[in-house]
PDB file of C-alpha atoms in Angstrom:
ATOM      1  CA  UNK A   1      -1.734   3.498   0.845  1.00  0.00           C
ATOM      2  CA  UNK A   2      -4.940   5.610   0.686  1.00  0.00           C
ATOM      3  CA  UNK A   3      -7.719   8.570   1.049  1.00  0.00           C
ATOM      4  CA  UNK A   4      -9.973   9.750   3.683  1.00  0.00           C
ATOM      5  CA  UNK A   5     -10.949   5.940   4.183  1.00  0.00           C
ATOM      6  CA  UNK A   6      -7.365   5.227   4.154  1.00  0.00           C
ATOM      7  CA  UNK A   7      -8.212   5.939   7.997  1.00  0.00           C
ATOM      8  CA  UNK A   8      -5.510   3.188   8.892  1.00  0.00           C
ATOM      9  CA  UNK A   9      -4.160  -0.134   8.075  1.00  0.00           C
ATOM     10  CA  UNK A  10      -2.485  -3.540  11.063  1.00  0.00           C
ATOM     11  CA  UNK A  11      -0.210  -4.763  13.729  1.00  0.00           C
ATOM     12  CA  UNK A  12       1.476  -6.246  11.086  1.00  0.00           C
ATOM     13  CA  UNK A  13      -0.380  -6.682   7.737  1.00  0.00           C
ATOM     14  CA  UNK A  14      -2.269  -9.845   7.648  1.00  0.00           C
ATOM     15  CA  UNK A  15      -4.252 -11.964   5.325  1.00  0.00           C
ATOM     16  CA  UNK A  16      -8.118 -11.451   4.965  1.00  0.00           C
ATOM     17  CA  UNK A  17      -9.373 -14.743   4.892  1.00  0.00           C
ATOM     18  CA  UNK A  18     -13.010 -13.947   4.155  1.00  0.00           C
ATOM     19  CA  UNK A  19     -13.169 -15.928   0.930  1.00  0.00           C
ATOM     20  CA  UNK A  20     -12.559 -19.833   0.412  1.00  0.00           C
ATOM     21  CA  UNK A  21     -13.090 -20.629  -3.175  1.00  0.00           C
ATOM     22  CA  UNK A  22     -12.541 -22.959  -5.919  1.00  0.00           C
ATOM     23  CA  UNK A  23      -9.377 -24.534  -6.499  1.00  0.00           C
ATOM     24  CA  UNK A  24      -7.259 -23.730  -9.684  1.00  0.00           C
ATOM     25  CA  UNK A  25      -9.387 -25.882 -12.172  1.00  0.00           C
ATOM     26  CA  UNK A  26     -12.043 -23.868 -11.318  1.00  0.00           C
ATOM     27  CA  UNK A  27     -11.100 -20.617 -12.467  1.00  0.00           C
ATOM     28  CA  UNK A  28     -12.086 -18.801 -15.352  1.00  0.00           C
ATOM     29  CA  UNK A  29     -10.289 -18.909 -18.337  1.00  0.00           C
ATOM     30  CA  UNK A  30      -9.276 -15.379 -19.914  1.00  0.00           C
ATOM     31  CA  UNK A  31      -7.615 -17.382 -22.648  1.00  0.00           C
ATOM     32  CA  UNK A  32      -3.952 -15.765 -22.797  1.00  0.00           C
ATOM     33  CA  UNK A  33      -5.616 -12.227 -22.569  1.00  0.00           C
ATOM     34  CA  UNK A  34      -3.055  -9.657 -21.672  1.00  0.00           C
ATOM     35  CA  UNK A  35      -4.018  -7.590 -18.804  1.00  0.00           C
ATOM     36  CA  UNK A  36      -2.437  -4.443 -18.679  1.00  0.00           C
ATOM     37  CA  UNK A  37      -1.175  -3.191 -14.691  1.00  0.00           C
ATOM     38  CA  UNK A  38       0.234  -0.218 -13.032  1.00  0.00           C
ATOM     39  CA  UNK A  39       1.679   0.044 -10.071  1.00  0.00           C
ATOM     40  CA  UNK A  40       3.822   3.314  -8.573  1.00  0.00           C
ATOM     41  CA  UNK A  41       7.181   1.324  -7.537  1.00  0.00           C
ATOM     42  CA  UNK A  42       7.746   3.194  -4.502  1.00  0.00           C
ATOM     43  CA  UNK A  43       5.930   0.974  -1.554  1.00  0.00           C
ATOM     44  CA  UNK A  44       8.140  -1.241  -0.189  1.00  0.00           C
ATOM     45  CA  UNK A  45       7.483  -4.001  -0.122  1.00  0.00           C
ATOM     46  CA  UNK A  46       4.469  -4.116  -2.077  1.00  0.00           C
ATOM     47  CA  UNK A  47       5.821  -2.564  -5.053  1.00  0.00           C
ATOM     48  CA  UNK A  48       9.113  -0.828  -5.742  1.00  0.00           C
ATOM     49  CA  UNK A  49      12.226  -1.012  -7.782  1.00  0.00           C
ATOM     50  CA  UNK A  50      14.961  -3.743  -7.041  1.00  0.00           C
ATOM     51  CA  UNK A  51      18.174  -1.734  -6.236  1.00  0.00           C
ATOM     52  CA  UNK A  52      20.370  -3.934  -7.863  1.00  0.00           C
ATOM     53  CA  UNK A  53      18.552  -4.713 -11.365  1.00  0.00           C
ATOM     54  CA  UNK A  54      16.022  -2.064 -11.692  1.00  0.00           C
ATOM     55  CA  UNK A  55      13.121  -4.146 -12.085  1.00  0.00           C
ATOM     56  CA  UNK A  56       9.639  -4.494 -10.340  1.00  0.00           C
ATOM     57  CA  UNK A  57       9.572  -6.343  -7.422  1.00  0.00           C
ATOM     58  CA  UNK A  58       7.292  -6.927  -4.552  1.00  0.00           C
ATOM     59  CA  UNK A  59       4.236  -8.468  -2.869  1.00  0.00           C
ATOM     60  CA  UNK A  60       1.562  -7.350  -5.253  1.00  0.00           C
ATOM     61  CA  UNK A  61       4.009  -7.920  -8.492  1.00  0.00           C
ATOM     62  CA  UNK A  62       4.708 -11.678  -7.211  1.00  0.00           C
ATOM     63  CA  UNK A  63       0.555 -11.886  -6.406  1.00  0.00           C
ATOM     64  CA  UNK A  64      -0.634 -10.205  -9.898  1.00  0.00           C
ATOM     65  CA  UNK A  65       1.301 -12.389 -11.665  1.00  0.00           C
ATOM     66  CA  UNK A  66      -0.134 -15.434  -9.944  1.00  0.00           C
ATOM     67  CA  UNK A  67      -3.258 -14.613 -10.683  1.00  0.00           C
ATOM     68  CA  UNK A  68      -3.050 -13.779 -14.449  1.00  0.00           C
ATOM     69  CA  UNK A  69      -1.304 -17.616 -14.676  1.00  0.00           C
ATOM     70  CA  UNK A  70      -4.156 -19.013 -13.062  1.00  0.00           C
ATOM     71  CA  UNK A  71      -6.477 -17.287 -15.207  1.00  0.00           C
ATOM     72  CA  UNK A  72      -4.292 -18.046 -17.912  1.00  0.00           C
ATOM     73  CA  UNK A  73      -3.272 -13.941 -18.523  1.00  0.00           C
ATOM     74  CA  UNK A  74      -0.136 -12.304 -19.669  1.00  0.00           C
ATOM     75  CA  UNK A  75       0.167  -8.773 -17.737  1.00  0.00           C
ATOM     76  CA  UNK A  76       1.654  -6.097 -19.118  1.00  0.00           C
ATOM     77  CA  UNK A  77       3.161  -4.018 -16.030  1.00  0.00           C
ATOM     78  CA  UNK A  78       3.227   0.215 -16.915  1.00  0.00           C
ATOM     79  CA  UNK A  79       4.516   2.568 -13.954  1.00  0.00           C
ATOM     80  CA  UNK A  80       2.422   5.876 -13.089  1.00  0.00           C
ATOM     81  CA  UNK A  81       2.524   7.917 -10.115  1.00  0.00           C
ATOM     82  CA  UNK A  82       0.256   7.537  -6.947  1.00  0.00           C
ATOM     83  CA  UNK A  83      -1.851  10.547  -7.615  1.00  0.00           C
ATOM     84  CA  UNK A  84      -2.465  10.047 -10.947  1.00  0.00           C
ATOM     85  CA  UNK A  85      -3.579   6.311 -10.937  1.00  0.00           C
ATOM     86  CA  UNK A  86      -7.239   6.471  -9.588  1.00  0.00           C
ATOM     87  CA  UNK A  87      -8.068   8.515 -12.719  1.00  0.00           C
ATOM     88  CA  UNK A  88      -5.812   6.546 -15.223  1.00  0.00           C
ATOM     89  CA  UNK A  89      -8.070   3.192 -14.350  1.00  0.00           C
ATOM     90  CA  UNK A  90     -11.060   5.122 -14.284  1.00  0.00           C
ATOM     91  CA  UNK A  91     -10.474   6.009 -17.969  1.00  0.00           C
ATOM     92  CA  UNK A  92      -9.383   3.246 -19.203  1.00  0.00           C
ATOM     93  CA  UNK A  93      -5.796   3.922 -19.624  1.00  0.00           C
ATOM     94  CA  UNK A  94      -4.861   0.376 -18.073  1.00  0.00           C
ATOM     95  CA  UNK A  95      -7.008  -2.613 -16.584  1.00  0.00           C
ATOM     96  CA  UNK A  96      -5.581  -2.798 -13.143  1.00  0.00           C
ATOM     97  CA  UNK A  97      -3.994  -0.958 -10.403  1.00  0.00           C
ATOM     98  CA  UNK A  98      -2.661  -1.618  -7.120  1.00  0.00           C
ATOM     99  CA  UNK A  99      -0.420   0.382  -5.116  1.00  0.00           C
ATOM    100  CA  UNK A 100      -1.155  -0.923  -1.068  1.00  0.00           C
ATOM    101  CA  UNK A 101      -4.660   0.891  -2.148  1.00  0.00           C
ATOM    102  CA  UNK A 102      -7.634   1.256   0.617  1.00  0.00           C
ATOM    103  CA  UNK A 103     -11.378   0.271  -0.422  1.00  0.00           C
ATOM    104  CA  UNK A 104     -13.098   2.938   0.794  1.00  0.00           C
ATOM    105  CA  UNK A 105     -16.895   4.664  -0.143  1.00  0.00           C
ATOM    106  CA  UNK A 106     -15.917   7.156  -1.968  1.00  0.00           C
ATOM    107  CA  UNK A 107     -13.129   5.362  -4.116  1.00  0.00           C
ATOM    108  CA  UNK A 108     -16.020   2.869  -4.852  1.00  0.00           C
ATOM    109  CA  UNK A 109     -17.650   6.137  -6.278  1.00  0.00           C
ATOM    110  CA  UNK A 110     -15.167   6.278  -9.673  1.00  0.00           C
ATOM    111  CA  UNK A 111     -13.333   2.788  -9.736  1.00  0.00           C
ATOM    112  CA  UNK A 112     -14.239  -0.624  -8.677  1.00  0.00           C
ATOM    113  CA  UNK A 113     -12.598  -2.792  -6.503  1.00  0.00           C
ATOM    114  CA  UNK A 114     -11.424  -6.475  -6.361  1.00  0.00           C
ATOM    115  CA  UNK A 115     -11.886  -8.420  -2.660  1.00  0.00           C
ATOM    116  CA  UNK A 116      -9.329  -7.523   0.010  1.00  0.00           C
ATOM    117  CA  UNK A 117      -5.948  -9.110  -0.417  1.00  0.00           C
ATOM    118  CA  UNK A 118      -4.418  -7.378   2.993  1.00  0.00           C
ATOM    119  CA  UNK A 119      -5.818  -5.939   5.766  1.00  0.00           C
ATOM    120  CA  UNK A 120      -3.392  -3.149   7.489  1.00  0.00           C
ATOM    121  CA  UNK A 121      -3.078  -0.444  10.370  1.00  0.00           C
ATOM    122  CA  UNK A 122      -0.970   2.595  10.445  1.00  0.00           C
ATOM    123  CA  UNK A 123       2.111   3.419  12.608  1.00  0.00           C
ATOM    124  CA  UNK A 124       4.015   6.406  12.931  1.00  0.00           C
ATOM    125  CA  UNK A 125       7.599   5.530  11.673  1.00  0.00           C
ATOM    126  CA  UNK A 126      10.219   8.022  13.533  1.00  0.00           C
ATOM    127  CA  UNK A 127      14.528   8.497  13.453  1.00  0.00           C
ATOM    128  CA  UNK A 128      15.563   5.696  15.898  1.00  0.00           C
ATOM    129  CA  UNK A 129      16.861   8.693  17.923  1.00  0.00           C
ATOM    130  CA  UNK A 130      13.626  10.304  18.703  1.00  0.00           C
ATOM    131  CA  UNK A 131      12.915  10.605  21.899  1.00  0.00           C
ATOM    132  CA  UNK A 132      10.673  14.356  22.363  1.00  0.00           C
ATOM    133  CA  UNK A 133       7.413  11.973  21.823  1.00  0.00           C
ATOM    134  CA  UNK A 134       5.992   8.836  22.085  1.00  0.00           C
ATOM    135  CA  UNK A 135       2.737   8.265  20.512  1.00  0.00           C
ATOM    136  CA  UNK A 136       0.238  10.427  18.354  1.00  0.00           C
ATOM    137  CA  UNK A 137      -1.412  12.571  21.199  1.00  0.00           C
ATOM    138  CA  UNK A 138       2.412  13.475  22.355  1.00  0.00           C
ATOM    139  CA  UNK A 139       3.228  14.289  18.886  1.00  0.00           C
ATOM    140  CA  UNK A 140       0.803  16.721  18.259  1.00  0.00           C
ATOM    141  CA  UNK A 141       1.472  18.511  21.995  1.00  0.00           C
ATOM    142  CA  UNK A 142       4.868  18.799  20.092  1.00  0.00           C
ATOM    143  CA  UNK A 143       3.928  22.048  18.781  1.00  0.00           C
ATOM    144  CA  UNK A 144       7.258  22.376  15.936  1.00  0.00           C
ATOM    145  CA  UNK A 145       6.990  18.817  14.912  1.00  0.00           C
ATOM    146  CA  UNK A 146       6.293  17.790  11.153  1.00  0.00           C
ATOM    147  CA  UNK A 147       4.417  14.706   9.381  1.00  0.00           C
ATOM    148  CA  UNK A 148       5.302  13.793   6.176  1.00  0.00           C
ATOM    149  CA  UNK A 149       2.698  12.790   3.753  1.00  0.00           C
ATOM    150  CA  UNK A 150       1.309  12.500   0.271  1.00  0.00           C
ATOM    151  CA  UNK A 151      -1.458  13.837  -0.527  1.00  0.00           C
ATOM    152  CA  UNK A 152      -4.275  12.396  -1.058  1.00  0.00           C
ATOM    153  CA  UNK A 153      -3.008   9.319   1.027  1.00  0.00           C
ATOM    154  CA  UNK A 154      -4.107   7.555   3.847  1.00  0.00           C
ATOM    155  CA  UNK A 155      -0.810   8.650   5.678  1.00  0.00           C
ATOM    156  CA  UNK A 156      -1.977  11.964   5.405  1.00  0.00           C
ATOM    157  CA  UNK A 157      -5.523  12.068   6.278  1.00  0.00           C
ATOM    158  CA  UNK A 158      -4.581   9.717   9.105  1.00  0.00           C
ATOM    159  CA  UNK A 159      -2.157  12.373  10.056  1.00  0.00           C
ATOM    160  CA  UNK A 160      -4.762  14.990  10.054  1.00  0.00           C
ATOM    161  CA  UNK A 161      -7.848  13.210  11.000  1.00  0.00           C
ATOM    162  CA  UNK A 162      -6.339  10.984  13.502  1.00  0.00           C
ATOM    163  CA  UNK A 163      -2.938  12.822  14.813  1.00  0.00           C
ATOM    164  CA  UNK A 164      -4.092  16.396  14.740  1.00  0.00           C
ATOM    165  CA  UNK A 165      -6.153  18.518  14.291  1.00  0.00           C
ATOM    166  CA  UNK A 166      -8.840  17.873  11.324  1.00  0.00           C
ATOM    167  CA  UNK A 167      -7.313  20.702   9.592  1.00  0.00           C
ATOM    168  CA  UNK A 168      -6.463  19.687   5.991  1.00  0.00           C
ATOM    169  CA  UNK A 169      -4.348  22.787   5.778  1.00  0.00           C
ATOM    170  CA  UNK A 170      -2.522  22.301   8.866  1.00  0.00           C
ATOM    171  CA  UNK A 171       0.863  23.710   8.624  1.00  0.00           C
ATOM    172  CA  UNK A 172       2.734  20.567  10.450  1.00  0.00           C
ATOM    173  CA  UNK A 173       1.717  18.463   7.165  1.00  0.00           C
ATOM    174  CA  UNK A 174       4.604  18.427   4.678  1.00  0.00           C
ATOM    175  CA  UNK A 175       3.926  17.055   1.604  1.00  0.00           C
ATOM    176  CA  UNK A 176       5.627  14.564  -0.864  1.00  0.00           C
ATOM    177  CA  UNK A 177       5.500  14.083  -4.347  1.00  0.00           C
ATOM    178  CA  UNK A 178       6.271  10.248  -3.265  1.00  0.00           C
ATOM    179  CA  UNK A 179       6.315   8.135  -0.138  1.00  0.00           C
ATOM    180  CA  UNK A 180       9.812   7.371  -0.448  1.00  0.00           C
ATOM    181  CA  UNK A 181      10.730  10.965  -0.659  1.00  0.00           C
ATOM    182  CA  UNK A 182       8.672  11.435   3.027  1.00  0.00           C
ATOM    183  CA  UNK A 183      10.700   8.651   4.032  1.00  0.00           C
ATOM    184  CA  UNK A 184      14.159  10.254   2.876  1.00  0.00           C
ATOM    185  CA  UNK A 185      13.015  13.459   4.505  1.00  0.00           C
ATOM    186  CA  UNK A 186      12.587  11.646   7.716  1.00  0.00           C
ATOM    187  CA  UNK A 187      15.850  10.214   7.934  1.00  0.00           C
ATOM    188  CA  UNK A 188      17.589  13.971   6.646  1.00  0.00           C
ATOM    189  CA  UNK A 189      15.612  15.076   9.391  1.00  0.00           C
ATOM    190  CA  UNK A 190      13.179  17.583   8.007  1.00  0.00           C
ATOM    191  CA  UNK A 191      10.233  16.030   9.021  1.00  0.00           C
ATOM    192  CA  UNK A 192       9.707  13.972  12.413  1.00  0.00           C
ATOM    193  CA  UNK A 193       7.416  11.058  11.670  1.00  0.00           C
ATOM    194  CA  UNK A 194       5.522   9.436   8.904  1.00  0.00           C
ATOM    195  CA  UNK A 195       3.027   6.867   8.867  1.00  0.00           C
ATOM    196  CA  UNK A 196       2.774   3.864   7.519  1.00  0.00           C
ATOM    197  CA  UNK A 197       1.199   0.603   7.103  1.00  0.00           C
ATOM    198  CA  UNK A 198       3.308  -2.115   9.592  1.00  0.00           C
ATOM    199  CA  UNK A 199       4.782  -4.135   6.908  1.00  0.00           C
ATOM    200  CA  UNK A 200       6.213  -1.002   5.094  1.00  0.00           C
ATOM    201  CA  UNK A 201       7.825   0.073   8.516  1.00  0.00           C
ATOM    202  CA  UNK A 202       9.440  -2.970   9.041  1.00  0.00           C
ATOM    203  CA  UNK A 203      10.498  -2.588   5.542  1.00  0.00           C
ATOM    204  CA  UNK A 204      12.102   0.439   6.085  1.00  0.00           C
ATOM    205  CA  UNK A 205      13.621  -0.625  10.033  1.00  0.00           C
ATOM    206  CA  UNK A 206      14.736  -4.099   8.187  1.00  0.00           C
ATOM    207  CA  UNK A 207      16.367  -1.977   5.039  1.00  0.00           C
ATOM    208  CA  UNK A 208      17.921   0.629   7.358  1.00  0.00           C
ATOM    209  CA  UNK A 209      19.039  -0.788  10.751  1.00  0.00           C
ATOM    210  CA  UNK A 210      19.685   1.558  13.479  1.00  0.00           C
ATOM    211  CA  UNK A 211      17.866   4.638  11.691  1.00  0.00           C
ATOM    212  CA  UNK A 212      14.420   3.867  12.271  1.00  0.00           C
ATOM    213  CA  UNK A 213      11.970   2.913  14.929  1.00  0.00           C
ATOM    214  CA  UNK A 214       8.038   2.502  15.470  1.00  0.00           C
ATOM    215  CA  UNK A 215       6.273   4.966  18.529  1.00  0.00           C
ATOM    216  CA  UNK A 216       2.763   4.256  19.655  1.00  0.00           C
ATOM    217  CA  UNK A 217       0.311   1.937  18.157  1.00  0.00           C
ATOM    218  CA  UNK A 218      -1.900   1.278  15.330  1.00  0.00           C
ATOM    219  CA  UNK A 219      -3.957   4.185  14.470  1.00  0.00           C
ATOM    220  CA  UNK A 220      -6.805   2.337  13.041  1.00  0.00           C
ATOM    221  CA  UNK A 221      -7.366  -0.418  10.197  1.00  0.00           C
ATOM    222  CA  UNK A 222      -8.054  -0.657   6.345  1.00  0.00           C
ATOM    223  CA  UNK A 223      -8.401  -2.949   3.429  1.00  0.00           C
ATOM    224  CA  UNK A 224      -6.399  -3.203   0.019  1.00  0.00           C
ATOM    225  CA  UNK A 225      -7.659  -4.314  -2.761  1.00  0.00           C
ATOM    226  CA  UNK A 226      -6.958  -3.725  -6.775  1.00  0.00           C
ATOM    227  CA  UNK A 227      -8.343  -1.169  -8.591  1.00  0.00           C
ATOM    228  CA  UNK A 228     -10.285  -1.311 -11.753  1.00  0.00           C
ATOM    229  CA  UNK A 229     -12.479   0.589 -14.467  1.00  0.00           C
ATOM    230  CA  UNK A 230     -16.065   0.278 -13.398  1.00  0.00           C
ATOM    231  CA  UNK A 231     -17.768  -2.520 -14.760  1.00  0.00           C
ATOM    232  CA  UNK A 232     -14.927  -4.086 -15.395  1.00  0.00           C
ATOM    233  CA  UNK A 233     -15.784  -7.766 -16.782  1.00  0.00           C
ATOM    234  CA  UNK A 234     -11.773  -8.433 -15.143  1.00  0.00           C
ATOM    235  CA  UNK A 235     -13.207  -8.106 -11.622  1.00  0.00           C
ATOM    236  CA  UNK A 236     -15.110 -11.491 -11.019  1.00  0.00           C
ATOM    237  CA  UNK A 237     -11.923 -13.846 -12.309  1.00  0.00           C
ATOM    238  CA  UNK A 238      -9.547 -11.575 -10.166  1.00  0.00           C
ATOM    239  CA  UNK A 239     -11.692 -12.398  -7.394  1.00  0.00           C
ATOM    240  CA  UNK A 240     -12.048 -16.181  -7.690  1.00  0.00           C
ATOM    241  CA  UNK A 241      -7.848 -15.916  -8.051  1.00  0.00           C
ATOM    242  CA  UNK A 242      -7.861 -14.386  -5.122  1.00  0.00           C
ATOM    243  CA  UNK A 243     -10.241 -16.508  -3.804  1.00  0.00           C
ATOM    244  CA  UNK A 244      -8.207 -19.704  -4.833  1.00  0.00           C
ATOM    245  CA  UNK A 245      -4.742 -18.156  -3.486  1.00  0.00           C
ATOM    246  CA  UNK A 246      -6.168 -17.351   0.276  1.00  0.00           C
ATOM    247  CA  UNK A 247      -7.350 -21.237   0.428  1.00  0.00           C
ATOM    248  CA  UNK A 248      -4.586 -22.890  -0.779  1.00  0.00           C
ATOM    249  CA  UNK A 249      -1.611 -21.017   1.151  1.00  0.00           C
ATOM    250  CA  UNK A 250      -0.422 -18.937  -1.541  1.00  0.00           C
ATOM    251  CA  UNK A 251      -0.765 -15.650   0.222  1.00  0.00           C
ATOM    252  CA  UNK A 252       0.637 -17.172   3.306  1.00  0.00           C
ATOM    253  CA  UNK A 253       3.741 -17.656   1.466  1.00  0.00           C
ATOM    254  CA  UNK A 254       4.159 -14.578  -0.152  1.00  0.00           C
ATOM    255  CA  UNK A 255       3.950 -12.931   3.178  1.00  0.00           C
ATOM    256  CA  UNK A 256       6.661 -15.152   4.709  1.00  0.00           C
ATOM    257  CA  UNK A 257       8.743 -13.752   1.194  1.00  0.00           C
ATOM    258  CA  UNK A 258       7.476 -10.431   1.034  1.00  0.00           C
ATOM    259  CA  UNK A 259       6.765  -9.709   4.896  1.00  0.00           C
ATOM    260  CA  UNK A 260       9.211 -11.591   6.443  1.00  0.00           C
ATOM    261  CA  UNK A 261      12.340 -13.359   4.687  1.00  0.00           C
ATOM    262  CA  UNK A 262      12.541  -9.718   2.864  1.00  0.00           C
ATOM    263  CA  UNK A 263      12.765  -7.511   5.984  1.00  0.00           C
ATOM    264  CA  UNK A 264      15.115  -9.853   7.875  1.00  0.00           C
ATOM    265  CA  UNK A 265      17.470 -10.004   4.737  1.00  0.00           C
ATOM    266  CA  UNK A 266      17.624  -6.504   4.846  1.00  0.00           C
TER     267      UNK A 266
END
């Protein structure tokens, strides 16, 4: 999800395949090292809370995981909220975050980031009724309609930057405390669109049939990748995991889970 740099995300989210790396035996050994994560919980279906039990689920929960037991890890998952995480793993508060988070320049400039482990583009999610526009230049000639956003997001400076106006005050920007709760407002009807990376649309269409719908097409493209203190001596293993999991399939199958099998089941 996220920042000025969170400028957009794909037509559906994909691997990046850039890396090929060493196999399993390979890998560094963090010697049962507990790693401690946070995530937010409310990005489906990256990271949010199962409905029926309560408990973490989701793309980057299943792909953390997999990479502490390959770097033979424990992880520790703790919950904070999107706007408050940058800083947390600056501090020091916890070793890793992820939360569908852009690399961009000027995150680079307080945390450090692991290799991409998605590449994405935005869409504008809208009421499957919606029918006054179309696209994102048709939107903003719709002088009454609203965005939902959090701030701080990619959603919202895509809305801004990329939808209207370059105004960062603009008065058609409603913010969220949560992406969820833009999502919720869409559906009540108090805002008109939000935007999204693909996979968390189709989350939301597959979740909800018959109450939302995709307009126009992607509004540009970014990289996610996990968050960490800078310097962090974490960052090279998490890498040659990731490494590992792109050549031997492992992503591709969390995708058909997590992108796929999950959105058709619901």
């Amino acid at each position: 999800m996220q920042g000025v740099a969170k400028v957009a995300a794909a037509a559906a989210v994909v691997l990046s395949a850039f890396l090929s790396g060493a196999g399993a035996a390979e890998l560094p050994d963090l010697k049962g090292r507990t790693i401690v994560a946070v995530t937010e919980n409310a990005y489906v279906p990256l990271n949010f809370a199962d409905p029926k039990t309560g408990e973490g689920i989701g793309w980057e929960y299943d792909a953390f995981n997999e990479i502490a037991k390959r770097l033979n890890a424990k992880v520790e998952w703790k919950l904070t909220s999107w706007d408050a995480m940058i800083q947390a793993i600056r501090d020091g508060q916890f070793d890793v975050g992820m939360d569908g988070i852009t690399i961009n320049d000027e995150r680079k400039q307080q945390v450090d980031f692991s290799d991409p482990y998605m590449i994405s583009e935005q869409f504008m999610l809208v009421r499957a009724d919606e029918k006054r526009f179309t696209d994102g230049p048709s939107f903003a000639a719709l002088k009454d309609g609203l965005v939902g956003a959090q701030p701080g997001t990619t959603n919202f400076y895509v809305a801004i930057y990329n939808v209207l106006d370059g105004d960062e005050k603009n008065p058609r920007v409603k913010l969220f405390e949560t992406f969820g709760a833009s999502v919720q407002a869409l559906k009540a009807g108090d805002v008109d669109t939000v935007l999204m990376d693909r996979t968390s649309a189709d989350g939301y269409i597959g979740a909800q049939p018959g109450a939302f719908k995709i307009v126009g097409g992607p509004l540009g493209r970014e990289e996610f990748g996990f968050i960490l203190k800078k310097g962090s001596d974490l960052t090279a293993p998490i890498n040659a995991a990731i490494a590992s999991m792109k050549a031997d399939g492992t992503f591709d199958a969390l995708n058909k889970k997590w992108l796929y099998d999950y959105k058709s089941q619901n």
